[in-house]
Amino acid sequence: MKQKSIEMLVQGASSLGITLEMFHVEHFQKFYSLLLKWNQKMNLTAITEEEEVVIKHFLDSLSVIKSGKIKGGEKVIDIGTGAGFPGIPLKIVFPEIRLTLLEASKKKVNFLNFLSQVLLFEGIEVIHGRAEELGKVERFREKFDIATARAVAPLNILLEYAVPFVRVGGHFIAMKGRDIEEVYQCKNALEELKCEIEDVIEVRLPFSDILHHLIVVKKVDVLPSKYPRREKAIRTKPL
């Protein structure tokens, strides 16, 4: 990474309340290098220009800390993590979190496993699977302090994928765009899945005009056993 991009990363993180040390920067540099290399043989991301990656992947991922829920030591699952966003940047900055990366693409899982080995991560697990299936498995169901997702699905659909992983009293942090009208259209999903919206946080990404929102959802009771439903039902008959 060029010096300008490094300065953007450090200054942008600072504006989010994060102090990056040199070893953090080195991890981000390795991440970027491997992202580019693997992207030549598989579709990891359409965003490859250095400064864009810093803003739209690294800083965007780190913006999750604006939720106030990640302080280090939490058990976190990143659902549909893709190339590792937001999970890997959060793990770089908060190495104490116990991170599970859930991804349905085997090729991306291979990349994430290799990346974890190169960055010498401890306390990280990469799982190949689908959320609607693993959300019913005892080892994962209601076992996490925090679930994150950067997917583009509507919030009422994301809730059914993510909330089954969250323990009672834990949180799901949905990373959404500028328009959050869907927040007001998921009352039934919230009631059915025993959760409530605790906060909606506006995030302006540094060095850009991009406005995002973090939807912080709290799990308030044990989830009924019928959830999550099968993927077709979730998609065609959303709560």
CSV table of C-alpha atoms in Angstrom, one decimal:
chain,number,residue,atom,x,y,z
A,1,MET,CA,0.0,0.0,0.0
A,2,LYS,CA,1.2,3.5,-0.9
A,3,GLN,CA,2.0,6.0,1.9
A,4,LYS,CA,-1.1,8.1,1.0
A,5,SER,CA,-3.4,5.1,1.5
A,6,ILE,CA,-1.7,4.2,4.8
A,7,GLU,CA,-2.2,7.7,6.0
A,8,MET,CA,-5.9,7.6,5.0
A,9,LEU,CA,-6.3,4.3,6.9
A,10,VAL,CA,-4.7,5.6,10.1
A,11,GLN,CA,-6.4,9.0,10.0
A,12,GLY,CA,-9.8,7.4,9.1
A,13,ALA,CA,-9.5,4.9,11.9
A,14,SER,CA,-8.7,7.7,14.3
A,15,SER,CA,-11.8,9.6,13.3
A,16,LEU,CA,-13.7,6.4,14.2
A,17,GLY,CA,-12.0,6.4,17.6
A,18,ILE,CA,-9.4,3.7,16.8
A,19,THR,CA,-5.7,4.1,17.2
A,20,LEU,CA,-3.7,2.0,14.7
A,21,GLU,CA,-0.2,0.9,15.6
A,22,MET,CA,2.4,-0.2,13.0
A,23,PHE,CA,1.6,-3.8,13.4
A,24,HIS,CA,-2.1,-3.1,12.7
A,25,VAL,CA,-1.1,-1.3,9.5
A,26,GLU,CA,1.2,-4.2,8.5
A,27,HIS,CA,-1.7,-6.6,8.9
A,28,PHE,CA,-4.0,-4.4,6.7
A,29,GLN,CA,-1.2,-4.2,4.1
A,30,LYS,CA,-0.9,-8.0,4.0
A,31,PHE,CA,-4.7,-8.3,3.8
A,32,TYR,CA,-4.8,-5.9,0.8
A,33,SER,CA,-2.0,-7.7,-1.0
A,34,LEU,CA,-3.6,-11.1,-0.6
A,35,LEU,CA,-7.0,-9.7,-1.6
A,36,LEU,CA,-5.6,-8.5,-4.9
A,37,LYS,CA,-3.6,-11.7,-5.6
A,38,TRP,CA,-6.6,-14.0,-4.9
A,39,ASN,CA,-9.0,-11.7,-6.7
A,40,GLN,CA,-7.1,-12.5,-10.0
A,41,LYS,CA,-8.3,-16.1,-9.9
A,42,MET,CA,-11.7,-15.7,-8.1
A,43,ASN,CA,-14.3,-13.0,-7.6
A,44,LEU,CA,-13.7,-11.7,-4.1
A,45,THR,CA,-14.5,-8.1,-4.6
A,46,ALA,CA,-15.2,-5.6,-7.4
A,47,ILE,CA,-13.4,-2.9,-5.4
A,48,THR,CA,-9.7,-3.2,-5.9
A,49,GLU,CA,-8.3,0.3,-6.2
A,50,GLU,CA,-6.2,0.9,-3.1
A,51,GLU,CA,-7.9,4.0,-1.7
A,52,GLU,CA,-11.3,2.6,-2.4
A,53,VAL,CA,-10.5,-0.6,-0.5
A,54,VAL,CA,-9.3,1.5,2.4
A,55,ILE,CA,-12.5,3.5,2.5
A,56,LYS,CA,-15.2,1.1,1.4
A,57,HIS,CA,-13.8,-2.1,2.9
A,58,PHE,CA,-11.4,-1.4,5.8
A,59,LEU,CA,-12.9,1.8,7.3
A,60,ASP,CA,-16.4,0.7,6.5
A,61,SER,CA,-15.7,-2.5,8.5
A,62,LEU,CA,-14.1,-0.7,11.4
A,63,SER,CA,-17.2,1.6,11.6
A,64,VAL,CA,-18.9,-1.2,13.4
A,65,ILE,CA,-17.2,-0.1,16.6
A,66,LYS,CA,-19.4,3.0,16.6
A,67,SER,CA,-22.1,0.6,17.9
A,68,GLY,CA,-20.2,0.5,21.2
A,69,LYS,CA,-20.7,-3.2,21.4
A,70,ILE,CA,-17.2,-4.5,20.5
A,71,LYS,CA,-14.6,-3.8,23.1
A,72,GLY,CA,-12.5,-7.0,22.9
A,73,GLY,CA,-13.2,-10.5,24.2
A,74,GLU,CA,-16.7,-10.9,22.7
A,75,LYS,CA,-17.7,-14.0,20.7
A,76,VAL,CA,-18.6,-12.6,17.3
A,77,ILE,CA,-20.0,-14.2,14.2
A,78,ASP,CA,-19.8,-12.5,10.8
A,79,ILE,CA,-22.6,-13.9,8.6
A,80,GLY,CA,-22.0,-14.0,4.8
A,81,THR,CA,-18.5,-12.5,5.4
A,82,GLY,CA,-17.4,-12.9,1.7
A,83,ALA,CA,-13.8,-11.8,1.6
A,84,GLY,CA,-13.8,-11.2,5.3
A,85,PHE,CA,-15.8,-7.9,5.8
A,86,PRO,CA,-16.3,-6.7,8.5
A,87,GLY,CA,-14.9,-9.6,10.4
A,88,ILE,CA,-11.2,-9.5,9.5
A,89,PRO,CA,-10.6,-5.8,10.0
A,90,LEU,CA,-12.3,-6.0,13.4
A,91,LYS,CA,-10.1,-9.0,14.3
A,92,ILE,CA,-7.0,-7.0,13.3
A,93,VAL,CA,-7.9,-4.2,15.6
A,94,PHE,CA,-9.4,-6.3,18.3
A,95,PRO,CA,-7.4,-9.5,18.4
A,96,GLU,CA,-9.1,-10.6,21.6
A,97,ILE,CA,-12.5,-11.2,20.0
A,98,ARG,CA,-13.4,-14.8,19.3
A,99,LEU,CA,-14.4,-14.6,15.7
A,100,THR,CA,-16.4,-17.0,13.5
A,101,LEU,CA,-16.6,-16.2,9.8
A,102,LEU,CA,-19.5,-17.9,8.1
A,103,GLU,CA,-19.5,-18.1,4.3
A,104,ALA,CA,-21.4,-20.2,1.8
A,105,SER,CA,-18.7,-20.0,-1.0
A,106,LYS,CA,-16.1,-22.7,-0.7
A,107,LYS,CA,-13.6,-20.7,-2.7
A,108,LYS,CA,-13.9,-17.7,-0.3
A,109,VAL,CA,-13.6,-20.0,2.6
A,110,ASN,CA,-10.3,-21.2,1.2
A,111,PHE,CA,-9.1,-17.6,0.9
A,112,LEU,CA,-10.2,-16.8,4.5
A,113,ASN,CA,-8.4,-19.9,5.9
A,114,PHE,CA,-5.2,-19.0,4.1
A,115,LEU,CA,-5.5,-15.3,5.2
A,116,SER,CA,-6.0,-16.4,8.8
A,117,GLN,CA,-2.8,-18.5,8.6
A,118,VAL,CA,-0.7,-15.7,7.0
A,119,LEU,CA,-1.9,-13.2,9.6
A,120,LEU,CA,-1.3,-15.7,12.4
A,121,PHE,CA,-4.7,-15.2,13.9
A,122,GLU,CA,-5.7,-17.1,17.0
A,123,GLY,CA,-9.3,-17.4,18.2
A,124,ILE,CA,-10.8,-17.5,14.7
A,125,GLU,CA,-12.9,-20.1,13.0
A,126,VAL,CA,-13.9,-20.2,9.3
A,127,ILE,CA,-17.1,-22.1,8.6
A,128,HIS,CA,-18.4,-23.2,5.2
A,129,GLY,CA,-22.1,-23.3,5.4
A,130,ARG,CA,-25.5,-21.4,5.1
A,131,ALA,CA,-26.9,-19.3,7.9
A,132,GLU,CA,-30.4,-20.8,7.7
A,133,GLU,CA,-29.0,-24.3,8.3
A,134,LEU,CA,-26.3,-23.6,10.9
A,135,GLY,CA,-28.7,-21.4,12.9
A,136,LYS,CA,-30.4,-24.6,13.9
A,137,VAL,CA,-27.3,-26.4,15.0
A,138,GLU,CA,-26.7,-26.5,18.7
A,139,ARG,CA,-23.0,-25.5,18.5
A,140,PHE,CA,-23.9,-22.2,16.9
A,141,ARG,CA,-27.5,-21.5,18.0
A,142,GLU,CA,-27.8,-18.6,20.5
A,143,LYS,CA,-24.0,-18.9,21.3
A,144,PHE,CA,-22.7,-15.5,20.2
A,145,ASP,CA,-22.5,-12.1,21.9
A,146,ILE,CA,-22.6,-10.3,18.6
A,147,ALA,CA,-23.6,-11.1,15.0
A,148,THR,CA,-22.7,-8.8,12.1
A,149,ALA,CA,-23.7,-8.8,8.5
A,150,ARG,CA,-22.9,-6.5,5.6
A,151,ALA,CA,-25.4,-8.2,3.2
A,152,VAL,CA,-27.7,-6.2,0.9
A,153,ALA,CA,-30.9,-8.2,1.9
A,154,PRO,CA,-33.8,-6.3,3.5
A,155,LEU,CA,-33.6,-6.1,7.3
A,156,ASN,CA,-36.6,-8.4,8.0
A,157,ILE,CA,-34.8,-11.1,6.0
A,158,LEU,CA,-31.4,-10.4,7.5
A,159,LEU,CA,-32.9,-10.7,11.0
A,160,GLU,CA,-34.0,-14.3,10.4
A,161,TYR,CA,-30.6,-15.3,9.2
A,162,ALA,CA,-28.7,-13.6,12.0
A,163,VAL,CA,-30.7,-13.5,15.2
A,164,PRO,CA,-30.7,-17.4,15.7
A,165,PHE,CA,-26.9,-17.1,16.4
A,166,VAL,CA,-27.3,-14.4,19.0
A,167,ARG,CA,-27.6,-15.2,22.7
A,168,VAL,CA,-30.3,-13.6,24.8
A,169,GLY,CA,-29.0,-10.2,25.7
A,170,GLY,CA,-26.6,-10.2,22.8
A,171,HIS,CA,-26.8,-8.0,19.7
A,172,PHE,CA,-27.1,-8.2,15.9
A,173,ILE,CA,-25.4,-5.3,14.1
A,174,ALA,CA,-26.7,-4.8,10.6
A,175,MET,CA,-24.6,-2.6,8.3
A,176,LYS,CA,-27.0,-0.7,6.0
A,177,GLY,CA,-26.8,2.1,3.6
A,178,ARG,CA,-28.2,5.6,3.4
A,179,ASP,CA,-31.9,4.6,3.2
A,180,ILE,CA,-33.2,3.0,6.4
A,181,GLU,CA,-36.9,3.0,5.6
A,182,GLU,CA,-36.9,-0.8,6.1
A,183,VAL,CA,-36.3,-0.2,9.8
A,184,TYR,CA,-39.9,0.9,10.1
A,185,GLN,CA,-41.1,-2.1,8.1
A,186,CYS,CA,-39.8,-5.0,10.2
A,187,LYS,CA,-42.0,-4.8,13.3
A,188,ASN,CA,-43.4,-8.3,12.7
A,189,ALA,CA,-39.9,-9.8,12.2
A,190,LEU,CA,-38.7,-8.2,15.4
A,191,GLU,CA,-41.6,-9.6,17.4
A,192,GLU,CA,-41.4,-13.1,15.9
A,193,LEU,CA,-37.6,-13.3,16.5
A,194,LYS,CA,-37.7,-12.0,20.0
A,195,CYS,CA,-35.6,-8.9,19.5
A,196,GLU,CA,-35.9,-5.1,19.4
A,197,ILE,CA,-34.0,-2.2,17.7
A,198,GLU,CA,-31.8,-0.7,20.4
A,199,ASP,CA,-30.1,2.0,18.3
A,200,VAL,CA,-29.7,3.4,14.7
A,201,ILE,CA,-26.3,5.0,14.3
A,202,GLU,CA,-25.4,7.2,11.4
A,203,VAL,CA,-21.9,6.7,10.0
A,204,ARG,CA,-20.1,9.0,7.5
A,205,LEU,CA,-17.2,7.2,6.0
A,206,PRO,CA,-14.0,9.2,6.2
A,207,PHE,CA,-12.6,10.7,2.9
A,208,SER,CA,-16.0,10.2,1.2
A,209,ASP,CA,-19.6,11.4,0.9
A,210,ILE,CA,-20.8,7.9,1.8
A,211,LEU,CA,-23.5,7.8,4.5
A,212,HIS,CA,-24.2,4.4,6.2
A,213,HIS,CA,-26.2,3.3,9.2
A,214,LEU,CA,-25.6,0.7,11.8
A,215,ILE,CA,-28.8,-1.0,13.0
A,216,VAL,CA,-28.2,-2.3,16.5
A,217,VAL,CA,-30.7,-5.1,17.4
A,218,LYS,CA,-30.9,-6.6,20.9
A,219,LYS,CA,-32.1,-10.2,21.5
A,220,VAL,CA,-34.5,-10.1,24.4
A,221,ASP,CA,-35.8,-13.7,24.6
A,222,VAL,CA,-35.2,-17.3,23.5
A,223,LEU,CA,-35.9,-17.8,19.8
A,224,PRO,CA,-38.9,-20.1,18.9
A,225,SER,CA,-37.5,-23.4,17.5
A,226,LYS,CA,-39.2,-23.0,14.1
A,227,TYR,CA,-36.8,-20.2,13.2
A,228,PRO,CA,-34.8,-19.9,11.0
A,229,ARG,CA,-37.0,-21.4,8.3
A,230,ARG,CA,-35.7,-22.8,5.0
A,231,GLU,CA,-34.1,-20.3,2.6
A,232,LYS,CA,-37.1,-20.4,0.1
A,233,ALA,CA,-39.5,-19.5,2.9
A,234,ILE,CA,-37.3,-16.7,4.2
A,235,ARG,CA,-37.0,-15.2,0.8
A,236,THR,CA,-40.5,-15.6,-0.6
A,237,LYS,CA,-42.5,-15.2,2.6
A,238,PRO,CA,-40.4,-12.8,4.7
A,239,LEU,CA,-41.6,-12.0,8.2
